[in-house]
Structures are given as structure tokens and as C-alpha cells.
Short mmCIF file of C-alpha atoms (C1' of nucleotides) in Angstrom, two decimals:
data_model
loop_
_atom_site.label_atom_id
_atom_site.label_comp_id
_atom_site.label_asym_id
_atom_site.label_seq_id
_atom_site.Cartn_x
_atom_site.Cartn_y
_atom_site.Cartn_z
CA MET A 1 -129.51 54.19 107.43
CA LYS A 2 -130.97 51.10 109.48
CA ASN A 3 -134.16 51.81 109.93
CA SER A 4 -135.27 52.52 106.69
CA LYS A 5 -138.14 50.66 105.40
CA THR A 6 -136.50 50.49 102.12
CA ILE A 7 -135.37 47.62 102.47
CA PHE A 8 -138.41 46.23 102.94
CA ALA A 9 -139.21 47.02 99.39
CA LEU A 10 -136.27 45.50 98.08
CA LEU A 11 -136.79 42.30 99.96
CA GLY A 12 -140.36 42.17 98.67
CA TRP A 13 -139.16 41.90 95.16
CA LEU A 14 -136.30 39.68 96.52
CA SER A 15 -138.95 36.98 98.03
CA THR A 16 -139.71 36.20 94.06
CA GLN A 17 -136.38 35.72 92.31
CA PRO A 18 -133.36 37.13 93.05
CA HIS A 19 -132.02 40.53 91.54
CA SER A 20 -129.03 43.07 91.07
CA GLY A 21 -128.56 46.18 93.04
CA TYR A 22 -129.77 47.78 89.73
CA GLU A 23 -132.68 45.76 88.68
CA LEU A 24 -134.52 46.82 92.13
CA LYS A 25 -134.05 50.16 91.74
CA ASN A 26 -135.77 50.42 88.37
CA LEU A 27 -138.82 47.90 89.50
CA THR A 28 -139.00 50.19 92.72
CA GLU A 29 -139.43 53.35 90.16
CA ARG A 30 -141.40 51.19 87.86
CA TYR A 31 -144.34 49.60 89.48
CA VAL A 32 -144.37 51.81 93.62
CA GLY A 33 -142.69 55.18 92.12
CA GLU A 34 -145.95 56.62 92.85
CA PHE A 35 -146.25 55.55 96.90
CA TRP A 36 -142.33 54.50 97.29
CA TYR A 37 -138.99 55.66 96.46
CA GLY A 38 -135.06 55.46 96.32
CA SER A 39 -131.76 56.32 94.94
CA PHE A 40 -129.15 53.97 93.70
CA GLY A 41 -127.17 56.16 96.23
CA GLN A 42 -129.28 54.62 98.76
CA ILE A 43 -130.45 51.30 97.26
CA TYR A 44 -126.39 50.41 96.28
CA PRO A 45 -125.61 51.05 100.77
CA LEU A 46 -128.66 49.66 102.19
CA LEU A 47 -127.25 46.36 99.76
CA ARG A 48 -124.20 45.74 101.49
CA GLN A 49 -125.83 46.43 104.95
CA MET A 50 -128.33 43.82 104.00
CA LEU A 51 -125.65 41.52 103.15
CA GLU A 52 -124.01 42.35 106.71
CA GLU A 53 -127.38 41.17 108.37
CA GLY A 54 -127.59 38.38 106.33
CA LEU A 55 -130.70 38.83 104.90
CA VAL A 56 -129.03 37.94 101.57
CA THR A 57 -126.52 36.16 99.70
CA MET A 58 -124.66 37.95 97.03
CA HIS A 59 -123.27 36.28 93.93
CA GLU A 60 -120.90 38.13 91.18
CA GLU A 61 -121.72 37.61 87.38
CA ARG A 62 -118.43 38.86 85.05
CA ASP A 63 -119.72 38.12 82.28
CA THR A 64 -119.57 40.50 79.61
CA GLY A 65 -120.95 43.97 81.40
CA HIS A 66 -118.00 44.91 82.44
CA PRO A 67 -119.12 46.53 86.60
CA PRO A 68 -120.01 42.98 87.26
CA ARG A 69 -123.53 42.60 88.12
CA LYS A 70 -124.11 41.26 91.99
CA VAL A 71 -127.08 39.88 92.28
CA TYR A 72 -128.07 39.10 95.51
CA THR A 73 -131.01 36.23 97.09
CA ILE A 74 -133.01 36.82 99.67
CA THR A 75 -132.28 34.15 103.05
CA GLY A 76 -134.63 32.42 105.39
CA ALA A 77 -133.78 35.40 107.90
CA GLY A 78 -134.43 38.24 105.17
CA ARG A 79 -137.75 36.09 104.85
CA ALA A 80 -138.62 35.95 108.45
CA ALA A 81 -137.54 39.82 109.07
CA PHE A 82 -140.06 40.70 105.36
CA GLU A 83 -143.18 38.51 106.95
CA ARG A 84 -142.45 40.32 110.60
CA TRP A 85 -142.71 43.22 108.69
CA MET A 86 -145.87 43.00 106.55
CA GLN A 87 -147.42 42.26 110.06
CA GLU A 88 -146.44 45.78 111.36
CA PRO A 89 -148.92 48.85 111.71
CA PRO A 90 -147.05 50.72 108.82
CA GLU A 91 -146.40 54.40 109.59
CA GLU A 92 -148.60 57.34 108.44
CA ASP A 93 -148.96 58.23 105.08
CA LEU A 94 -146.83 61.21 104.76
CA PHE A 95 -148.36 63.97 101.94
CA ARG A 96 -146.41 67.76 101.75
CA SER A 97 -147.71 69.48 98.83
CA GLU A 98 -146.22 73.15 97.80
CA LEU A 99 -149.53 74.06 95.45
CA LEU A 100 -151.86 74.21 98.36
CA LEU A 101 -149.61 75.78 100.78
CA LYS A 102 -149.92 78.33 98.31
CA LEU A 103 -153.60 78.52 98.25
CA PHE A 104 -154.31 79.13 101.69
CA PHE A 105 -152.40 81.96 101.75
CA GLY A 106 -153.88 83.00 98.16
CA HIS A 107 -155.63 86.24 99.17
CA LEU A 108 -151.52 87.54 99.17
CA ALA A 109 -151.02 86.88 95.84
CA LYS A 110 -151.70 88.61 92.72
CA PRO A 111 -154.98 87.99 91.29
CA GLY A 112 -154.20 85.32 89.05
CA ALA A 113 -151.04 84.46 90.20
CA LEU A 114 -152.19 80.70 90.90
CA VAL A 115 -154.65 79.89 88.27
CA GLU A 116 -152.02 78.43 86.13
CA GLN A 117 -150.82 76.30 88.75
CA VAL A 118 -153.85 75.10 89.40
CA ARG A 119 -154.69 74.54 85.31
CA ALA A 120 -151.03 72.80 85.50
CA ALA A 121 -152.17 70.20 88.20
CA LEU A 122 -155.36 69.41 87.08
CA ASP A 123 -153.31 68.93 83.62
CA SER A 124 -151.30 66.69 85.60
CA ALA A 125 -153.77 64.74 86.83
CA ARG A 126 -155.97 64.22 83.96
CA ALA A 127 -153.47 62.68 82.37
CA LYS A 128 -152.08 60.22 84.87
CA LEU A 129 -155.70 59.29 85.13
CA THR A 130 -155.39 57.76 81.13
CA TYR A 131 -152.19 56.28 82.08
CA TYR A 132 -153.50 54.25 84.90
CA GLU A 133 -156.74 53.67 83.16
CA ARG A 134 -153.72 51.90 79.91
CA LEU A 135 -151.84 50.53 82.72
CA HIS A 136 -155.04 49.06 84.19
CA ALA A 137 -155.83 47.25 81.37
CA MET A 138 -152.66 46.34 80.46
CA LEU A 139 -151.70 44.71 83.70
CA SER A 140 -155.20 42.24 83.88
CA GLU A 141 -154.29 41.07 80.61
CA GLN A 142 -150.48 40.51 81.27
CA TYR A 143 -150.86 39.07 84.89
CA ALA A 144 -154.16 37.31 84.22
CA GLY A 145 -154.83 34.13 86.98
CA THR A 146 -151.08 35.79 88.71
CA PRO A 147 -151.59 35.55 92.25
CA ASP A 148 -149.69 38.92 92.78
CA LEU A 149 -152.55 40.75 90.27
CA PRO A 150 -155.23 41.75 92.66
CA PHE A 151 -152.40 43.51 94.66
CA MET A 152 -151.00 45.21 91.74
CA LEU A 153 -154.81 46.79 90.97
CA ILE A 154 -155.39 47.06 94.44
CA THR A 155 -152.77 49.89 94.36
CA LEU A 156 -153.61 51.32 91.33
CA ASP A 157 -157.36 51.54 92.23
CA ARG A 158 -156.02 53.94 94.34
CA GLY A 159 -153.93 56.02 92.56
CA MET A 160 -157.36 56.16 89.95
CA ILE A 161 -159.20 57.17 92.87
CA VAL A 162 -157.25 60.07 94.49
CA ASN A 163 -156.93 60.72 91.09
CA ARG A 164 -160.35 61.23 89.64
CA GLY A 165 -160.85 63.57 93.14
CA TYR A 166 -158.38 65.70 92.67
CA VAL A 167 -158.56 66.42 89.05
CA GLU A 168 -162.33 66.98 90.99
CA TRP A 169 -161.21 69.38 93.41
CA ALA A 170 -159.24 71.10 90.39
CA GLU A 171 -161.88 72.18 88.08
CA ARG A 172 -163.77 72.86 91.24
CA THR A 173 -160.65 75.06 92.62
CA LEU A 174 -160.88 76.95 89.07
CA GLU A 175 -163.81 77.93 89.66
CA THR A 176 -163.78 79.43 92.71
CA LEU A 177 -160.93 81.57 91.67
CA LYS A 178 -162.97 82.70 88.94
CA GLY A 179 -165.40 83.54 91.27
CA ILE A 180 -162.86 85.71 92.90
CA HIS A 181 -161.21 87.60 90.36
CA PRO A 182 -163.44 87.79 87.16
CA GLN A 183 -161.33 89.92 84.95
CA GLU A 184 -158.27 87.16 86.11
CA VAL A 185 -159.03 84.05 84.54
CA ARG A 186 -159.90 83.41 81.66
CA ASP A 187 -161.21 80.50 78.97
CA GLU A 188 -158.34 79.34 76.85
CA PRO A 189 -157.81 82.02 73.39
CA MET B 1 -130.86 74.30 105.22
CA LYS B 2 -130.43 77.10 102.93
CA ASN B 3 -133.11 75.96 100.59
CA SER B 4 -136.48 75.25 102.91
CA LYS B 5 -139.35 76.15 101.85
CA THR B 6 -141.25 76.46 105.03
CA ILE B 7 -139.48 79.97 105.03
CA PHE B 8 -142.69 80.94 102.80
CA ALA B 9 -145.14 79.47 104.94
CA LEU B 10 -143.35 81.83 108.24
CA LEU B 11 -143.40 84.18 105.82
CA GLY B 12 -146.83 84.39 104.98
CA TRP B 13 -148.10 83.73 107.95
CA LEU B 14 -145.88 87.29 108.66
CA SER B 15 -147.20 88.52 106.33
CA THR B 16 -150.92 89.74 108.02
CA GLN B 17 -149.26 90.39 111.44
CA PRO B 18 -145.79 89.64 113.48
CA HIS B 19 -145.57 86.42 115.26
CA SER B 20 -142.95 84.49 117.57
CA GLY B 21 -141.43 81.20 117.00
CA TYR B 22 -143.40 79.46 118.85
CA GLU B 23 -146.65 81.13 117.51
CA LEU B 24 -145.27 80.73 113.83
CA LYS B 25 -144.86 76.51 114.93
CA ASN B 26 -148.06 75.95 116.27
CA LEU B 27 -150.42 78.44 113.39
CA THR B 28 -147.60 75.91 111.07
CA GLU B 29 -150.11 72.89 112.35
CA ARG B 30 -152.96 74.09 113.21
CA TYR B 31 -153.60 75.27 109.49
CA VAL B 32 -151.88 73.35 107.39
CA GLY B 33 -150.62 70.52 109.09
CA GLU B 34 -151.89 68.58 106.71
CA PHE B 35 -150.09 69.63 103.84
CA TRP B 36 -146.73 71.11 105.86
CA TYR B 37 -144.88 70.83 108.54
CA GLY B 38 -141.34 72.12 110.58
CA SER B 39 -140.32 71.65 113.68
CA PHE B 40 -139.10 73.99 116.43
CA GLY B 41 -135.94 72.53 115.47
CA GLN B 42 -135.84 73.72 112.30
CA ILE B 43 -138.10 77.05 112.61
CA TYR B 44 -135.87 78.45 115.30
CA PRO B 45 -132.91 78.33 113.29
CA LEU B 46 -134.74 79.43 110.18
CA LEU B 47 -135.93 82.56 111.49
CA ARG B 48 -132.25 83.60 112.49
CA GLN B 49 -131.35 82.54 108.81
CA MET B 50 -133.96 84.96 107.20
CA LEU B 51 -132.81 87.32 110.05
CA GLU B 52 -129.79 87.96 108.26
CA GLU B 53 -130.50 87.94 105.35
CA GLY B 54 -133.48 90.40 106.49
CA LEU B 55 -136.78 88.91 105.31
CA VAL B 56 -138.02 90.23 108.73
CA THR B 57 -136.85 92.37 111.85
CA MET B 58 -136.49 90.98 115.05
CA HIS B 59 -137.67 92.41 118.77
CA GLU B 60 -137.61 91.02 121.86
CA GLU B 61 -140.97 90.92 124.87
CA ARG B 62 -139.54 90.51 127.87
CA ASP B 63 -142.87 90.78 129.74
CA THR B 64 -143.58 88.35 131.99
CA GLY B 65 -142.77 84.54 130.73
CA HIS B 66 -139.25 84.19 131.09
CA PRO B 67 -137.05 83.24 127.56
CA PRO B 68 -137.64 86.83 126.02
CA ARG B 69 -140.61 86.40 123.38
CA LYS B 70 -138.85 87.41 120.13
CA VAL B 71 -141.19 88.92 117.54
CA TYR B 72 -140.64 88.80 113.85
CA THR B 73 -141.76 91.41 111.73
CA ILE B 74 -141.67 91.04 107.83
CA THR B 75 -139.89 93.66 105.53
CA GLY B 76 -140.28 94.95 102.31
CA ALA B 77 -137.29 92.21 101.23
CA GLY B 78 -139.67 89.53 103.33
CA ARG B 79 -142.78 90.75 100.81
CA ALA B 80 -141.00 90.66 97.54
CA ALA B 81 -139.58 86.78 98.28
CA PHE B 82 -143.01 85.90 99.16
CA GLU B 83 -144.74 87.12 96.04
CA ARG B 84 -141.48 86.18 94.20
CA TRP B 85 -142.68 82.52 95.04
CA MET B 86 -146.13 83.14 94.53
CA GLN B 87 -145.20 83.01 91.17
CA GLU B 88 -142.79 79.69 90.51
CA PRO B 89 -144.58 76.96 89.71
CA PRO B 90 -144.46 74.86 93.13
CA GLU B 91 -142.79 71.43 93.61
CA GLU B 92 -144.23 68.42 92.84
CA ASP B 93 -146.73 67.07 95.70
CA LEU B 94 -144.69 64.86 97.69
CA PHE B 95 -146.43 61.15 98.35
CA ARG B 96 -145.10 58.49 100.46
CA SER B 97 -147.23 55.73 101.66
CA GLU B 98 -145.86 52.08 104.04
CA LEU B 99 -148.97 50.52 103.76
CA LEU B 100 -149.42 50.41 99.81
CA LEU B 101 -145.47 48.93 99.75
CA LYS B 102 -147.64 46.41 101.43
CA LEU B 103 -150.40 45.99 99.91
CA PHE B 104 -148.15 45.66 96.76
CA PHE B 105 -146.56 42.78 98.10
CA GLY B 106 -149.47 41.58 99.48
CA HIS B 107 -149.56 38.45 98.12
CA LEU B 108 -147.24 36.92 99.87
CA ALA B 109 -148.20 38.34 103.20
CA LYS B 110 -150.40 34.95 105.55
CA PRO B 111 -153.75 35.58 105.01
CA GLY B 112 -155.90 38.22 107.06
CA ALA B 113 -151.79 39.92 107.75
CA LEU B 114 -153.18 43.49 105.73
CA VAL B 115 -156.97 43.00 107.12
CA GLU B 116 -156.60 45.17 109.87
CA GLN B 117 -154.51 47.56 108.64
CA VAL B 118 -156.36 48.70 105.77
CA ARG B 119 -159.15 48.26 108.59
CA ALA B 120 -157.03 51.25 110.92
CA ALA B 121 -156.66 53.30 107.44
CA LEU B 122 -160.48 52.78 106.45
CA ASP B 123 -161.55 54.46 110.13
CA SER B 124 -158.63 56.81 110.10
CA ALA B 125 -160.22 58.51 106.64
CA ARG B 126 -163.75 58.94 107.88
CA ALA B 127 -162.21 60.25 111.33
CA LYS B 128 -160.44 63.16 109.36
CA LEU B 129 -163.96 63.25 107.10
CA THR B 130 -166.00 64.16 110.03
CA TYR B 131 -163.48 66.29 111.65
CA TYR B 132 -162.81 67.90 108.20
CA GLU B 133 -166.62 68.66 107.88
CA ARG B 134 -167.14 69.85 111.79
CA LEU B 135 -164.24 72.04 110.84
CA HIS B 136 -165.48 73.36 107.57
CA ALA B 137 -168.71 74.46 109.43
CA MET B 138 -166.67 76.56 112.15
CA LEU B 139 -164.75 78.27 109.59
CA SER B 140 -167.37 79.20 107.75
CA GLU B 141 -169.09 81.05 110.15
CA GLN B 142 -165.46 82.22 112.04
CA TYR B 143 -163.98 83.74 109.41
CA ALA B 144 -167.32 85.05 107.43
CA GLY B 145 -166.75 87.35 105.27
CA THR B 146 -162.77 87.84 105.41
CA PRO B 147 -160.86 87.40 102.54
CA ASP B 148 -158.92 84.28 103.66
CA LEU B 149 -162.16 82.33 103.48
CA PRO B 150 -162.62 80.99 100.76
CA PHE B 151 -159.06 80.14 99.96
CA MET B 152 -158.94 78.42 103.40
CA LEU B 153 -161.63 76.46 101.69
CA ILE B 154 -160.11 75.67 98.88
CA THR B 155 -157.28 73.25 101.13
CA LEU B 156 -160.18 72.16 103.11
CA ASP B 157 -162.56 70.84 100.58
CA ARG B 158 -159.06 69.21 98.87
CA GLY B 159 -158.72 66.52 101.98
CA MET B 160 -162.42 66.15 101.99
CA ILE B 161 -162.36 64.94 98.35
CA VAL B 162 -159.40 63.60 99.22
CA ASN B 163 -160.28 61.50 101.95
CA ARG B 164 -163.57 60.38 100.67
CA GLY B 165 -162.21 58.58 97.91
CA TYR B 166 -159.99 57.07 100.62
CA VAL B 167 -162.42 55.80 102.49
CA GLU B 168 -164.08 54.56 99.32
CA TRP B 169 -161.40 52.90 98.14
CA ALA B 170 -160.76 51.11 101.84
CA GLU B 171 -164.06 49.87 101.62
CA ARG B 172 -163.86 48.12 98.31
CA THR B 173 -160.33 47.35 99.31
CA LEU B 174 -161.31 45.61 102.31
CA GLU B 175 -164.06 43.31 99.96
CA THR B 176 -161.42 42.15 97.34
CA LEU B 177 -158.81 41.21 100.44
CA LYS B 178 -162.72 39.10 101.59
CA GLY B 179 -162.83 37.97 98.13
CA ILE B 180 -158.70 36.60 98.26
CA HIS B 181 -159.65 34.54 101.53
CA PRO B 182 -162.32 34.21 103.11
CA GLN B 183 -162.14 32.71 105.68
CA GLU B 184 -160.20 34.95 106.82
CA VAL B 185 -161.88 37.98 106.74
CA ARG B 186 -164.90 38.42 108.87
CA ASP B 187 -167.32 41.04 109.65
CA GLU B 188 -167.40 42.24 113.49
CA PRO B 189 -168.55 39.78 115.54
"C1'" DC C 1 -120.55 59.29 66.61
"C1'" DG C 2 -123.97 60.24 70.07
"C1'" DT C 3 -127.18 58.85 72.70
"C1'" DG C 4 -129.19 55.94 75.78
"C1'" DT C 5 -128.39 51.48 78.90
"C1'" DC C 6 -126.63 48.76 81.33
"C1'" DA C 7 -123.49 48.63 85.70
"C1'" DT C 8 -121.24 49.40 90.38
"C1'" DG C 9 -119.96 52.68 93.74
"C1'" DT C 10 -118.93 56.98 97.01
"C1'" DA C 11 -118.49 61.80 99.37
"C1'" DA C 12 -120.57 65.13 100.15
"C1'" DT C 13 -124.45 67.44 101.22
"C1'" DC C 14 -129.31 68.14 103.08
"C1'" DA C 15 -133.13 68.91 104.82
"C1'" DG C 16 -135.34 68.02 109.06
"C1'" DT C 17 -136.26 65.44 113.08
"C1'" DT C 18 -134.76 63.98 118.22
"C1'" DA C 19 -133.46 64.86 122.78
"C1'" DC C 20 -131.79 67.86 125.12
"C1'" DA C 21 -131.32 71.65 128.69
"C1'" DT C 22 -133.85 75.48 131.16
"C1'" DG C 23 -137.49 77.75 134.02
"C1'" DA C 24 -141.96 80.18 134.93
"C1'" DT C 25 -146.92 80.62 135.09
"C1'" DT C 26 -151.51 78.30 135.14
"C1'" DC C 27 -154.87 75.05 136.52
"C1'" DA C 28 -156.76 70.50 138.03
"C1'" DT D 1 -148.66 68.08 142.92
"C1'" DG D 2 -147.74 67.15 138.60
"C1'" DA D 3 -149.35 68.02 133.81
"C1'" DA D 4 -149.58 71.04 130.84
"C1'" DT D 5 -148.51 75.76 128.45
"C1'" DC D 6 -145.86 79.21 127.09
"C1'" DA D 7 -141.26 79.99 125.51
"C1'" DT D 8 -135.89 79.56 123.15
"C1'" DG D 9 -132.09 77.77 121.67
"C1'" DT D 10 -128.68 73.62 120.49
"C1'" DA D 11 -126.23 68.64 119.07
"C1'" DA D 12 -126.61 65.09 117.20
"C1'" DC D 13 -127.85 62.10 114.58
"C1'" DT D 14 -130.50 59.94 110.34
"C1'" DG D 15 -132.36 59.55 105.99
"C1'" DA D 16 -131.83 60.73 101.34
"C1'" DT D 17 -130.49 62.99 96.77
"C1'" DT D 18 -126.86 65.24 93.89
"C1'" DA D 19 -123.03 65.17 91.71
"C1'" DC D 20 -119.30 62.68 90.41
"C1'" DA D 21 -116.34 58.56 89.04
"C1'" DT D 22 -115.37 54.85 85.47
"C1'" DG D 23 -116.58 52.11 81.46
"C1'" DA D 24 -118.12 48.87 77.78
"C1'" DC D 25 -122.02 47.56 74.27
"C1'" DA D 26 -126.06 48.96 70.95
"C1'" DC D 27 -128.59 51.45 68.26
"C1'" DG D 28 -129.78 54.15 64.97
#
DNA sequence: CGTGTCATGTAATCAGTTACATGATTCA
DNA sequence: TGAATCATGTAACTGATTACATGACACG
């Protein structure tokens, strides 16, 4: 697990204030979950490793909750590592889609087999879009004036543009499928 | 390696005609590489597994090339498995982006540190777009009238729409970054 | 009284990549 | 002469997920 980039996501959160592993997992899921992830099974061992490497320090907080909360604080070495990473060119985006794989071989499918799947993708893209639009308004209000807001909006903006494209594509694809097997694709009864 | 969906990509190719592992790797890379992958180290063991499960048969062709070519043919069981998979709802698309992760924490970066990275992403999106447009013309001509053409174009269409969005986003993001640190972001001299 | 949240961690397993080994043929 | 293509495969490793274990507290 030496070379996990998830380390830098954690250092990013810790740059502003100390956090426990539990918090780091939830922050990651909520704020960057659309383009980066890390399970507990990954994050806990990662934090121990970062501690050994001197990127963070740790102190326990044993108040009421029974497994004592382990709170991590970034060190100078941690900040240096984070800044170095920021300057490096990023890995290429990773994208994998089982739906597209099926569509590519669509001529081998029973007529209509893929229509429902595209329709489901369309629904989920539309749902994401409206969610993003609400989130945009919420964040703009809640983080107004803070230096991190514009950067949060940049990533959100990407989600919105891509999903708008996705909706457009799915609608067009349904039309195309309708043209190939006209009798199989009906509008909702 | 029991549950690799890559099996179905291979069965898809074999549905039309027999192929060797080497060919299957290259077909996958060329035609669906934008949304599905499999290395030799994955595909060769997978083919052996599929043989054991009776999804394919194999016969060797020892003519001139020295490691004898192993050609795989799909069986009835293979076709059945492929059709069943076609009907199943697909896994969610997988997306991961280190660039977006960096941008999310962009307020912690040295001014200008991310500009080059966004610019590079813009270049690569533009390059992909023009490549896709050429590919579209080429495929339309080469596969004119075949039943698989519309399905190839569906997947290509997704790539084009998404990349158009990506270009739009990157251009806008560069403007935004310019607004945050005006002195750091200059136009090309 | 049960579900959800807080909170930590480990062990088993998984899909997949990388590096290595082998070797002929073709093309510049 | 040396790189690219054809062609197969294995072993080591890696990043990550899943399932499990433990247990208190709060809310409805």
C-alpha cells in the first residue's frame, strides 16, 4: 500500500485541521466521493503508515465513546509531501463502464435488452444533475467568501457538465435504439 | 479471478468469430479501450478458466509462428452466458480523477501550480475529440450497412459528448483560476 | 427495543498490473 | 543491426474491498 494517492486526500483534509480516521473517511465520501474513494479497510492502515513515515502525529481522545478516538495532525513533513504532490502531473483519469461495453456488443443482444439499462442510466444522470444543482446553491451560500469555495465549485462544475452530456447522450441513444427495433421500444404506457 | 466481467468482453468478440488470446487483447484495446481493459496477464489466465468452464473450446494452430497460436471458439454455454449477462443490469460506471482531487484542495496549492495540469487536460481532451471525429467518419464508411455500426457509434458518441463537456469545463476552469490569481496565469507568450 | 451513528481495527480475498522468460519473423 | 510485431505464459506484487469482531450511546 506504499503508493496510494489516497494519502494525499487525507493530508488535504488534515491541512486545515486535525481529524480522526472515521471523520476522514466520511469527509472523503461526502465531498470527493464522486471522483475519489477509500474504505475504512484502506484508510486505517494508511494512517498507521503515515504515522510511521512522520507525515502525521497522533493523539488519543478517550472521553465517552469507547474505542478511543485517534486524532491525527499533519506535520511539516506532511505539508511538504502534500505540496510536492500538488506540483506533480496527475495520473490519467480512470473510467470504466460496463454499460458501454454492453452497448458496443449491442447487435448481439435480444432486441430491447439494453433499453431498460439505458433508461436507468438516464434516470440516474438526471437525478445527479438536480442533486448537483441544489448542492451548488447550498455550498455557494454556506461557504460564501471562503477561499476553498471556488475550488469546490470547479469540481462540482465538472460533475454538472459531464452529467448534462450524459443525459443528452442517453436520450439520443434511446432514440437510436428505437430506430433499430421500432416495435420493442415503447414510451411508458 | 472468478468474477471478472472481462470474460464477457472476450465472449463478445468470440460471438462473431474465433480468435487467439493475442488478438482478443488487441481488439479490446483498440475498440473498447476507452471504457474497458484487460492486460495479457489477465486475459491468458481468463481464457484457461473459460475453457475449464466450457464457455469456449480451443484448438492449436502450429504453422510458422513459434508459440503455437491457440484459437478459441465460443460454445453454446458461452453464448448462453453472454446473453444472460446482456440482460443483467450493469455495474455503475467507475470514475476516478487525481486532477479533480487536486483541484478540490486547490486553495492549499501555490498559486499557479494547477494551471499547467488543467491546460494539459484541456489539450488531451481536444486531441481526443478530433481523433473521435476522424474515427467516426472512418467507421461510418468502413462498416457502412453492417448491424454493429450503430452500436459502435453509440459508444463513440458518448466519448465525443463527454469530451466536448470536458473541453468546455477546462476552458472555464482556466478562466476561474485566472480570476483567483490574476498575475500567475498568463496567455502563452 | 431495534436501528443508526460513532469508532477502531484485522484477515481473507480479489481483480488486476508489472516484470520476466522465450523466441521467430519482418521491416527499416 | 536493431526495433516492432507476433505469440504464449507465469510469479510476484499491489491496491483495494469485504466481512468480521467489538461495543457504547442516542433517537424514535
